[in-house]
mmCIF file of C-alpha atoms in Angstrom:
data_model
loop_
_atom_site.group_PDB
_atom_site.id
_atom_site.type_symbol
_atom_site.label_atom_id
_atom_site.label_comp_id
_atom_site.label_asym_id
_atom_site.label_seq_id
_atom_site.Cartn_x
_atom_site.Cartn_y
_atom_site.Cartn_z
ATOM 1 C CA MET A 1 22.423 25.580 -22.476
ATOM 2 C CA SER A 2 18.944 24.183 -22.839
ATOM 3 C CA SER A 3 18.195 22.009 -25.829
ATOM 4 C CA PHE A 4 14.577 23.236 -25.780
ATOM 5 C CA ALA A 5 13.616 26.434 -27.597
ATOM 6 C CA ARG A 6 11.122 28.728 -25.884
ATOM 7 C CA THR A 7 8.799 28.161 -28.836
ATOM 8 C CA ASP A 8 8.898 24.387 -28.307
ATOM 9 C CA THR A 9 5.305 23.307 -27.556
ATOM 10 C CA SER A 10 6.072 19.635 -26.962
ATOM 11 C CA LEU A 11 5.330 18.065 -23.581
ATOM 12 C CA LEU A 12 8.993 18.137 -22.531
ATOM 13 C CA GLY A 13 9.545 21.581 -24.017
ATOM 14 C CA ARG A 14 6.655 23.109 -22.058
ATOM 15 C CA TRP A 15 7.791 21.226 -18.954
ATOM 16 C CA TRP A 16 11.325 22.600 -19.183
ATOM 17 C CA TRP A 17 10.252 26.233 -19.504
ATOM 18 C CA THR A 18 7.545 26.109 -16.838
ATOM 19 C CA ILE A 19 9.154 23.938 -14.140
ATOM 20 C CA ASP A 20 11.052 25.459 -11.209
ATOM 21 C CA ARG A 21 14.532 24.313 -12.168
ATOM 22 C CA TRP A 22 16.111 25.648 -8.962
ATOM 23 C CA THR A 23 13.896 23.433 -6.819
ATOM 24 C CA LEU A 24 14.565 20.510 -9.136
ATOM 25 C CA LEU A 25 18.327 21.069 -8.796
ATOM 26 C CA SER A 26 18.071 21.377 -5.001
ATOM 27 C CA VAL A 27 16.219 18.067 -4.678
ATOM 28 C CA ALA A 28 18.789 16.417 -6.959
ATOM 29 C CA VAL A 29 21.556 17.697 -4.661
ATOM 30 C CA LEU A 30 19.733 16.237 -1.635
ATOM 31 C CA MET A 31 19.482 12.884 -3.425
ATOM 32 C CA GLY A 32 23.203 12.995 -4.215
ATOM 33 C CA LEU A 33 24.081 13.785 -0.602
ATOM 34 C CA GLY A 34 21.769 10.987 0.475
ATOM 35 C CA ALA A 35 23.603 8.499 -1.756
ATOM 36 C CA ILE A 36 26.964 9.537 -0.281
ATOM 37 C CA LEU A 37 25.755 9.317 3.319
ATOM 38 C CA ILE A 38 23.999 5.978 2.775
ATOM 39 C CA LEU A 39 27.236 4.559 1.349
ATOM 40 C CA ALA A 40 29.051 5.870 4.419
ATOM 41 C CA ALA A 41 26.554 4.916 7.132
ATOM 42 C CA SER A 42 24.856 1.700 6.004
ATOM 43 C CA PRO A 43 27.735 -0.840 5.785
ATOM 44 C CA ALA A 44 28.210 -0.918 9.576
ATOM 45 C CA VAL A 45 24.461 -1.296 10.087
ATOM 46 C CA SER A 46 24.276 -4.046 7.432
ATOM 47 C CA GLU A 47 26.984 -6.065 9.120
ATOM 48 C CA ARG A 48 25.364 -5.688 12.554
ATOM 49 C CA ILE A 49 22.128 -7.238 11.283
ATOM 50 C CA GLY A 50 23.891 -10.027 9.402
ATOM 51 C CA LEU A 51 23.709 -8.714 5.828
ATOM 52 C CA GLY A 52 26.428 -8.018 3.303
ATOM 53 C CA ALA A 53 28.324 -4.790 3.880
ATOM 54 C CA PHE A 54 26.616 -2.896 1.060
ATOM 55 C CA SER A 55 23.233 -4.669 1.033
ATOM 56 C CA LEU A 56 21.273 -1.708 2.411
ATOM 57 C CA ALA A 57 23.173 0.756 0.236
ATOM 58 C CA LYS A 58 22.408 -1.258 -2.893
ATOM 59 C CA ARG A 59 18.694 -1.328 -2.067
ATOM 60 C CA GLN A 60 18.591 2.447 -1.631
ATOM 61 C CA LEU A 61 20.698 3.202 -4.699
ATOM 62 C CA VAL A 62 18.433 1.019 -6.850
ATOM 63 C CA LEU A 63 15.415 3.005 -5.643
ATOM 64 C CA LEU A 64 16.969 6.434 -6.227
ATOM 65 C CA PRO A 65 16.510 6.380 -10.046
ATOM 66 C CA LEU A 66 12.949 5.078 -9.558
ATOM 67 C CA ALA A 67 12.241 7.939 -7.162
ATOM 68 C CA GLY A 68 13.653 10.409 -9.658
ATOM 69 C CA ALA A 69 11.465 8.922 -12.407
ATOM 70 C CA MET A 70 8.371 9.159 -10.197
ATOM 71 C CA MET A 71 9.104 12.782 -9.343
ATOM 72 C CA PHE A 72 9.616 13.628 -13.012
ATOM 73 C CA ALA A 73 6.425 11.846 -14.078
ATOM 74 C CA MET A 74 4.355 13.626 -11.414
ATOM 75 C CA SER A 75 5.843 17.010 -12.329
ATOM 76 C CA LEU A 76 4.472 16.614 -15.881
ATOM 77 C CA LEU A 77 0.882 16.576 -14.634
ATOM 78 C CA SER A 78 -1.622 19.405 -14.600
ATOM 79 C CA PRO A 79 -3.244 20.357 -11.243
ATOM 80 C CA ARG A 80 -6.349 18.390 -12.264
ATOM 81 C CA TRP A 81 -4.317 15.212 -12.785
ATOM 82 C CA VAL A 82 -2.346 15.814 -9.580
ATOM 83 C CA ARG A 83 -5.686 15.855 -7.780
ATOM 84 C CA ARG A 84 -6.810 12.633 -9.452
ATOM 85 C CA ALA A 85 -3.530 10.872 -8.684
ATOM 86 C CA ALA A 86 -3.786 11.985 -5.051
ATOM 87 C CA VAL A 87 -7.339 10.634 -4.717
ATOM 88 C CA PHE A 88 -6.319 7.192 -5.996
ATOM 89 C CA GLY A 89 -3.176 7.245 -3.868
ATOM 90 C CA PHE A 90 -5.142 8.272 -0.786
ATOM 91 C CA LEU A 91 -7.749 5.534 -1.163
ATOM 92 C CA GLY A 92 -5.092 2.902 -1.841
ATOM 93 C CA SER A 93 -3.009 4.016 1.142
ATOM 94 C CA LEU A 94 -6.028 3.918 3.460
ATOM 95 C CA LEU A 95 -6.867 0.370 2.401
ATOM 96 C CA LEU A 96 -3.261 -0.705 2.929
ATOM 97 C CA MET A 97 -3.169 0.955 6.362
ATOM 98 C CA VAL A 98 -6.254 -1.032 7.383
ATOM 99 C CA ALA A 99 -4.692 -4.211 5.991
ATOM 100 C CA THR A 100 -1.478 -3.440 7.862
ATOM 101 C CA LEU A 101 -3.338 -3.392 11.178
ATOM 102 C CA MET A 102 -4.823 -6.812 10.420
ATOM 103 C CA ILE A 103 -1.955 -8.742 8.804
ATOM 104 C CA GLY A 104 1.165 -6.585 9.209
ATOM 105 C CA PRO A 105 4.016 -7.826 11.421
ATOM 106 C CA GLU A 106 4.602 -6.146 14.757
ATOM 107 C CA ILE A 107 8.024 -4.491 14.898
ATOM 108 C CA LYS A 108 9.221 -2.814 18.100
ATOM 109 C CA GLY A 109 5.675 -2.692 19.433
ATOM 110 C CA ALA A 110 4.181 -1.059 16.313
ATOM 111 C CA THR A 111 2.343 -2.378 13.260
ATOM 112 C CA ARG A 112 3.299 -0.055 10.407
ATOM 113 C CA TRP A 113 4.582 -2.317 7.641
ATOM 114 C CA ILE A 114 2.980 -4.711 5.208
ATOM 115 C CA ASN A 115 4.673 -7.207 2.895
ATOM 116 C CA LEU A 116 3.543 -7.039 -0.724
ATOM 117 C CA GLY A 117 5.120 -9.393 -3.253
ATOM 118 C CA GLY A 118 8.347 -9.649 -1.280
ATOM 119 C CA PHE A 119 8.578 -5.909 -0.676
ATOM 120 C CA SER A 120 8.044 -4.250 2.709
ATOM 121 C CA LEU A 121 5.856 -1.144 2.430
ATOM 122 C CA GLN A 122 4.866 1.530 4.957
ATOM 123 C CA PRO A 123 1.489 2.859 3.696
ATOM 124 C CA SER A 124 1.430 5.792 6.127
ATOM 125 C CA GLU A 125 4.297 7.422 4.218
ATOM 126 C CA PHE A 126 2.142 7.617 1.085
ATOM 127 C CA VAL A 127 -1.010 8.739 2.852
ATOM 128 C CA LYS A 128 0.705 11.980 3.972
ATOM 129 C CA PRO A 129 1.220 13.700 0.592
ATOM 130 C CA CYS A 130 -1.983 12.282 -0.862
ATOM 131 C CA PHE A 131 -4.075 13.456 2.087
ATOM 132 C CA ALA A 132 -2.586 16.968 1.866
ATOM 133 C CA VAL A 133 -3.782 17.243 -1.748
ATOM 134 C CA VAL A 134 -7.197 15.657 -1.080
ATOM 135 C CA ALA A 135 -7.807 17.951 1.914
ATOM 136 C CA ALA A 136 -6.879 20.972 -0.240
ATOM 137 C CA TRP A 137 -9.396 19.831 -2.850
ATOM 138 C CA MET A 138 -12.147 19.497 -0.238
ATOM 139 C CA PHE A 139 -11.456 22.979 1.150
ATOM 140 C CA ALA A 140 -11.403 24.521 -2.330
ATOM 141 C CA LEU A 141 -14.563 22.673 -3.378
ATOM 142 C CA GLY A 142 -16.319 23.874 -0.239
ATOM 143 C CA LYS A 143 -15.497 27.471 -1.138
ATOM 144 C CA GLU A 144 -16.690 27.028 -4.724
ATOM 145 C CA GLN A 145 -19.928 25.208 -3.908
ATOM 146 C CA GLU A 146 -21.954 26.665 -1.055
ATOM 147 C CA ASN A 147 -24.023 23.481 -0.644
ATOM 148 C CA PHE A 148 -20.949 21.289 -0.177
ATOM 149 C CA ALA A 149 -19.445 21.005 3.321
ATOM 150 C CA GLY A 150 -15.863 20.705 2.113
ATOM 151 C CA ALA A 151 -14.318 21.609 5.468
ATOM 152 C CA GLY A 152 -16.487 19.006 7.206
ATOM 153 C CA VAL A 153 -15.472 16.278 4.755
ATOM 154 C CA ALA A 154 -11.791 17.227 5.123
ATOM 155 C CA PHE A 155 -12.118 17.118 8.912
ATOM 156 C CA GLY A 156 -13.736 13.677 8.723
ATOM 157 C CA LEU A 157 -10.930 12.342 6.507
ATOM 158 C CA TRP A 158 -8.322 13.806 8.864
ATOM 159 C CA THR A 159 -10.014 12.076 11.804
ATOM 160 C CA LEU A 160 -9.918 8.753 9.935
ATOM 161 C CA VAL A 161 -6.237 9.104 9.008
ATOM 162 C CA VAL A 162 -5.184 10.108 12.520
ATOM 163 C CA LEU A 163 -7.199 7.260 14.054
ATOM 164 C CA LEU A 164 -5.475 4.704 11.810
ATOM 165 C CA LEU A 165 -2.070 6.203 12.641
ATOM 166 C CA LEU A 166 -2.728 6.084 16.393
ATOM 167 C CA LEU A 167 -3.827 2.462 16.144
ATOM 168 C CA GLN A 168 -0.432 1.469 14.703
ATOM 169 C CA PRO A 169 0.660 3.448 16.866
ATOM 170 C CA ASP A 170 2.599 6.234 15.114
ATOM 171 C CA PHE A 171 2.262 9.439 17.094
ATOM 172 C CA GLY A 172 4.918 11.269 15.068
ATOM 173 C CA GLN A 173 3.190 10.742 11.729
ATOM 174 C CA ALA A 174 -0.145 11.706 13.320
ATOM 175 C CA PHE A 175 1.459 14.944 14.525
ATOM 176 C CA VAL A 176 2.839 15.788 11.065
ATOM 177 C CA VAL A 177 -0.487 15.063 9.345
ATOM 178 C CA SER A 178 -2.330 17.160 11.939
ATOM 179 C CA ALA A 179 0.100 20.079 11.674
ATOM 180 C CA VAL A 180 -0.170 20.145 7.878
ATOM 181 C CA PHE A 181 -3.960 19.878 8.057
ATOM 182 C CA GLY A 182 -4.064 22.734 10.586
ATOM 183 C CA VAL A 183 -2.022 24.996 8.297
ATOM 184 C CA GLN A 184 -4.307 24.238 5.349
ATOM 185 C CA PHE A 185 -7.447 24.707 7.453
ATOM 186 C CA PHE A 186 -6.185 28.096 8.635
ATOM 187 C CA LEU A 187 -5.319 29.276 5.109
ATOM 188 C CA ALA A 188 -8.717 28.117 3.858
ATOM 189 C CA GLY A 189 -10.387 30.662 6.147
ATOM 190 C CA LEU A 190 -10.843 28.860 9.444
ATOM 191 C CA PRO A 191 -12.455 31.191 12.041
ATOM 192 C CA MET A 192 -10.120 32.194 14.868
ATOM 193 C CA LEU A 193 -12.414 30.545 17.417
ATOM 194 C CA LEU A 194 -11.903 27.199 15.702
ATOM 195 C CA VAL A 195 -8.168 27.892 15.455
ATOM 196 C CA ALA A 196 -8.077 28.198 19.240
ATOM 197 C CA ALA A 197 -10.228 25.073 19.624
ATOM 198 C CA LEU A 198 -7.927 23.017 17.387
ATOM 199 C CA ALA A 199 -4.869 24.351 19.230
ATOM 200 C CA LEU A 200 -6.375 23.214 22.529
ATOM 201 C CA LEU A 201 -7.232 19.858 20.948
ATOM 202 C CA GLY A 202 -3.630 19.483 19.821
ATOM 203 C CA ILE A 203 -2.271 20.332 23.272
ATOM 204 C CA GLY A 204 -4.732 17.878 24.785
ATOM 205 C CA GLY A 205 -3.564 15.218 22.340
ATOM 206 C CA ILE A 206 0.068 15.723 23.372
ATOM 207 C CA PHE A 207 -0.806 15.396 27.056
ATOM 208 C CA GLY A 208 -2.990 12.383 26.315
ATOM 209 C CA ALA A 209 -0.171 10.677 24.405
ATOM 210 C CA TYR A 210 2.218 11.406 27.267
ATOM 211 C CA PHE A 211 -0.014 9.746 29.854
ATOM 212 C CA LEU A 212 -1.394 6.909 27.714
ATOM 213 C CA LEU A 213 1.507 5.828 25.475
ATOM 214 C CA PRO A 214 4.519 4.471 27.409
ATOM 215 C CA HIS A 215 7.039 5.012 24.595
ATOM 216 C CA VAL A 216 5.978 8.663 24.284
ATOM 217 C CA THR A 217 6.307 9.061 28.049
ATOM 218 C CA GLN A 218 9.781 7.556 27.989
ATOM 219 C CA ARG A 219 11.016 9.767 25.150
ATOM 220 C CA ILE A 220 9.719 12.994 26.672
ATOM 221 C CA ASP A 221 10.996 12.141 30.163
ATOM 222 C CA SER A 222 14.444 11.206 28.847
ATOM 223 C CA PHE A 223 14.583 14.472 26.883
ATOM 224 C CA PHE A 224 14.110 16.580 30.010
ATOM 225 C CA ASP A 225 15.896 14.317 32.506
ATOM 226 C CA PRO A 226 19.250 12.712 31.546
ATOM 227 C CA ASP A 227 18.826 10.101 34.270
ATOM 228 C CA VAL A 228 15.564 8.739 32.850
ATOM 229 C CA GLY A 229 15.295 6.248 30.002
ATOM 230 C CA ASP A 230 17.700 5.094 27.317
ATOM 231 C CA ARG A 231 19.712 7.995 25.876
ATOM 232 C CA TYR A 232 22.309 5.874 24.079
ATOM 233 C CA GLN A 233 21.469 6.983 20.530
ATOM 234 C CA ILE A 234 21.181 10.679 21.289
ATOM 235 C CA GLU A 235 24.457 10.620 23.252
ATOM 236 C CA ARG A 236 26.237 8.952 20.326
ATOM 237 C CA SER A 237 24.633 11.486 17.988
ATOM 238 C CA MET A 238 25.907 14.460 19.984
ATOM 239 C CA GLU A 239 29.315 12.790 20.141
ATOM 240 C CA ALA A 240 29.332 12.580 16.346
ATOM 241 C CA PHE A 241 28.724 16.313 15.949
ATOM 242 C CA MET A 242 31.506 17.095 18.429
ATOM 243 C CA ASN A 243 33.917 14.803 16.598
ATOM 244 C CA GLY A 244 33.138 16.376 13.223
ATOM 245 C CA GLY A 245 34.011 19.971 14.031
ATOM 246 C CA LEU A 246 33.819 22.488 11.206
ATOM 247 C CA PHE A 247 34.954 20.375 8.275
ATOM 248 C CA GLY A 248 34.423 16.782 9.425
ATOM 249 C CA ARG A 249 36.680 13.769 9.438
ATOM 250 C CA GLY A 250 36.031 13.008 5.784
ATOM 251 C CA PRO A 251 33.555 10.689 3.995
ATOM 252 C CA GLY A 252 33.775 7.181 5.414
ATOM 253 C CA GLU A 253 36.125 8.182 8.234
ATOM 254 C CA GLY A 254 33.548 8.505 11.013
ATOM 255 C CA THR A 255 33.397 6.014 13.875
ATOM 256 C CA VAL A 256 30.101 6.748 15.632
ATOM 257 C CA LYS A 257 28.172 4.950 12.887
ATOM 258 C CA LEU A 258 29.790 1.731 14.114
ATOM 259 C CA TYR A 259 27.793 1.969 17.343
ATOM 260 C CA LEU A 260 24.710 4.010 16.399
ATOM 261 C CA PRO A 261 21.856 1.566 15.593
ATOM 262 C CA ASP A 262 19.929 3.946 13.317
ATOM 263 C CA ALA A 263 22.923 5.700 11.769
ATOM 264 C CA HIS A 264 21.585 5.083 8.249
ATOM 265 C CA ALA A 265 18.022 6.260 8.959
ATOM 266 C CA ASP A 266 16.838 8.406 11.853
ATOM 267 C CA PHE A 267 20.345 9.605 12.757
ATOM 268 C CA VAL A 268 21.941 9.981 9.331
ATOM 269 C CA PHE A 269 22.319 13.715 10.071
ATOM 270 C CA ALA A 270 24.703 12.768 12.886
ATOM 271 C CA VAL A 271 26.827 10.826 10.382
ATOM 272 C CA ALA A 272 26.858 13.944 8.201
ATOM 273 C CA GLY A 273 27.979 15.978 11.208
ATOM 274 C CA GLU A 274 30.913 13.707 11.969
ATOM 275 C CA GLU A 275 32.113 12.978 8.438
ATOM 276 C CA LEU A 276 31.255 16.213 6.610
ATOM 277 C CA GLY A 277 31.321 18.722 9.468
ATOM 278 C CA LEU A 278 29.339 21.769 10.562
ATOM 279 C CA ILE A 279 29.706 23.650 7.280
ATOM 280 C CA ALA A 280 28.159 20.779 5.290
ATOM 281 C CA CYS A 281 25.369 20.373 7.853
ATOM 282 C CA LEU A 282 24.514 24.068 7.553
ATOM 283 C CA LEU A 283 24.496 23.636 3.776
ATOM 284 C CA ILE A 284 22.005 20.749 4.135
ATOM 285 C CA VAL A 285 19.804 22.873 6.404
ATOM 286 C CA GLY A 286 20.045 25.708 3.887
ATOM 287 C CA ILE A 287 18.955 23.468 0.994
ATOM 288 C CA PHE A 288 15.873 22.305 2.889
ATOM 289 C CA ALA A 289 15.016 25.901 3.783
ATOM 290 C CA PHE A 290 15.569 26.999 0.182
ATOM 291 C CA VAL A 291 13.223 24.324 -1.211
ATOM 292 C CA VAL A 292 10.437 25.316 1.185
ATOM 293 C CA LEU A 293 10.847 29.086 0.800
ATOM 294 C CA ARG A 294 11.311 28.824 -2.966
ATOM 295 C CA GLY A 295 8.075 26.870 -3.184
ATOM 296 C CA PHE A 296 6.192 29.470 -1.155
ATOM 297 C CA THR A 297 7.652 32.209 -3.351
ATOM 298 C CA ARG A 298 6.328 30.460 -6.456
ATOM 299 C CA LEU A 299 2.866 30.520 -4.890
ATOM 300 C CA LEU A 300 2.814 34.302 -4.437
ATOM 301 C CA GLY A 301 0.000 35.685 -6.502
ATOM 302 C CA GLU A 302 -1.537 32.217 -7.064
ATOM 303 C CA ASN A 303 -5.282 32.697 -7.586
ATOM 304 C CA ASN A 304 -6.242 29.015 -7.586
ATOM 305 C CA LEU A 305 -7.193 28.065 -4.023
ATOM 306 C CA PHE A 306 -6.672 24.347 -4.575
ATOM 307 C CA VAL A 307 -3.166 24.831 -5.977
ATOM 308 C CA MET A 308 -2.215 27.189 -3.150
ATOM 309 C CA LEU A 309 -3.524 24.917 -0.366
ATOM 310 C CA ALA A 310 -2.163 21.689 -1.849
ATOM 311 C CA ALA A 311 1.342 23.043 -2.512
ATOM 312 C CA THR A 312 1.454 24.744 0.892
ATOM 313 C CA GLY A 313 0.484 21.492 2.609
ATOM 314 C CA LEU A 314 3.116 19.480 0.732
ATOM 315 C CA LEU A 315 5.860 22.039 1.403
ATOM 316 C CA THR A 316 4.908 22.250 5.088
ATOM 317 C CA GLN A 317 5.088 18.461 5.379
ATOM 318 C CA PHE A 318 8.495 18.385 3.658
ATOM 319 C CA GLY A 319 9.961 21.123 5.840
ATOM 320 C CA LEU A 320 8.444 19.838 9.080
ATOM 321 C CA GLN A 321 9.742 16.304 8.499
ATOM 322 C CA ALA A 322 13.258 17.624 7.901
ATOM 323 C CA LEU A 323 13.023 19.855 10.966
ATOM 324 C CA ILE A 324 11.902 16.979 13.218
ATOM 325 C CA ASN A 325 14.672 14.663 12.010
ATOM 326 C CA MET A 326 17.466 17.212 12.393
ATOM 327 C CA GLY A 327 16.075 18.565 15.659
ATOM 328 C CA SER A 328 15.958 15.051 17.132
ATOM 329 C CA ALA A 329 19.545 14.328 16.084
ATOM 330 C CA LEU A 330 20.692 17.581 17.713
ATOM 331 C CA HIS A 331 18.692 16.892 20.904
ATOM 332 C CA LEU A 332 16.524 19.974 20.336
ATOM 333 C CA MET A 333 13.368 17.881 20.742
ATOM 334 C CA PRO A 334 12.427 14.370 21.921
ATOM 335 C CA THR A 335 13.623 11.691 19.520
ATOM 336 C CA LYS A 336 11.182 10.574 16.822
ATOM 337 C CA GLY A 337 11.682 7.911 14.202
ATOM 338 C CA MET A 338 11.290 10.099 11.119
ATOM 339 C CA THR A 339 13.478 10.088 8.036
ATOM 340 C CA LEU A 340 15.454 13.030 6.693
ATOM 341 C CA PRO A 341 13.883 13.680 3.247
ATOM 342 C CA PHE A 342 15.848 12.151 0.349
ATOM 343 C CA ILE A 343 18.847 11.468 2.627
ATOM 344 C CA SER A 344 17.848 8.796 5.161
ATOM 345 C CA TYR A 345 17.574 5.130 4.250
ATOM 346 C CA GLY A 346 14.024 3.939 3.615
ATOM 347 C CA GLY A 347 12.314 2.873 0.412
ATOM 348 C CA SER A 348 8.751 3.838 1.350
ATOM 349 C CA SER A 349 9.865 7.230 2.603
ATOM 350 C CA LEU A 350 11.983 7.903 -0.494
ATOM 351 C CA MET A 351 9.222 7.030 -2.954
ATOM 352 C CA ALA A 352 6.540 8.912 -1.000
ATOM 353 C CA LEU A 353 8.730 12.010 -0.802
ATOM 354 C CA ALA A 354 9.384 11.783 -4.551
ATOM 355 C CA LEU A 355 5.631 11.574 -5.088
ATOM 356 C CA GLY A 356 5.035 14.629 -2.914
ATOM 357 C CA MET A 357 7.837 16.713 -4.396
ATOM 358 C CA GLY A 358 6.729 15.776 -7.908
ATOM 359 C CA MET A 359 3.297 17.138 -7.007
ATOM 360 C CA VAL A 360 4.894 20.343 -5.696
ATOM 361 C CA LEU A 361 6.842 20.790 -8.944
ATOM 362 C CA ALA A 362 3.658 20.227 -10.947
ATOM 363 C CA LEU A 363 1.587 22.645 -8.881
ATOM 364 C CA THR A 364 4.217 25.413 -8.935
ATOM 365 C CA ARG A 365 4.781 25.314 -12.696
ATOM 366 C CA ARG A 366 4.059 28.573 -14.509
ATOM 367 C CA ARG A 367 0.620 28.194 -16.061
ATOM 368 C CA VAL A 368 -0.134 31.728 -17.250
ATOM 369 C CA GLY A 369 -2.653 31.543 -20.041
ATOM 370 C CA THR A 370 -2.443 27.742 -20.350
ATOM 371 C CA GLY A 371 -5.739 26.865 -18.711
ATOM 372 C CA ASP A 372 -4.051 24.204 -16.590
ATOM 373 C CA GLY A 373 -5.219 25.641 -13.317
ATOM 374 C CA GLN A 374 -8.087 23.210 -13.020
#
């Protein structure tokens, strides 16, 4: 039973009775599953790169409580303070992305990381949730003030973000940001003619990436033709799902993680398939679907355009990232280095996802008669 009475008007009391506790519980379950799978998948990876068996696991497990604290702190905020936090986060992330291009180390042909005080940070992970909220604010402000070109400002910011992502290059992140922006633009009242124009622009971008970016070409060609390119990871991933069957081999009993280079990150879903089995994988898919659909349900009847657009953008990003990761592991789409939310290894991804989900929890709180809609 709750220790907070419904008449409790304290900060925590109001938080408890207005927060979506089902979404909070679902995210906590994802974090717990992530801890189990990181403990199972990371030791083999740690040893391959010359670290102690549980070095990577320890790093992730230390960050999990910090991520939970960040999500809780963000969920306490009003929509106005969510907007302010997103603006500061967006500006800081943009500056770090520019700095990354100038002084960041090149890893596997890409410049996406920057070292700050001994910590390695990927600024593009943080720009995603912050940009979704800032773009929603611009769209809403444009509707409220006729003399303010909110849609134009949002489009300019999107262009800047995508340009910085392509310079890294990070086509996958650029795609996610663009897809989220397109959904928000459409919900904000984008004319159908512009919808068609943006769709054509997106298709043109995919073709352009295929012909201009060798790694994109290789991944798409190897997806359609088994004889082209390196398919080692996806073959090991499919092998893991076949080995797991319905109920899996048991936590820690899988063998594919011993040979799969990104078993702890991009292909952690394959480890889940082998060690936990099909039933557990379907449960994971169901939790992701529940979080997204539950969030959309909470937005039904929302009369604040900013809240609706911001939460929709954040939920779309969350669901799309999970879909891309799981689809890549199952060979349903070309492979893309994208983490499975709250489950894959990755400090920047974990903290950025906690930031975004904290914003979702804040925006979907019940605010009837509280005046917190601003």
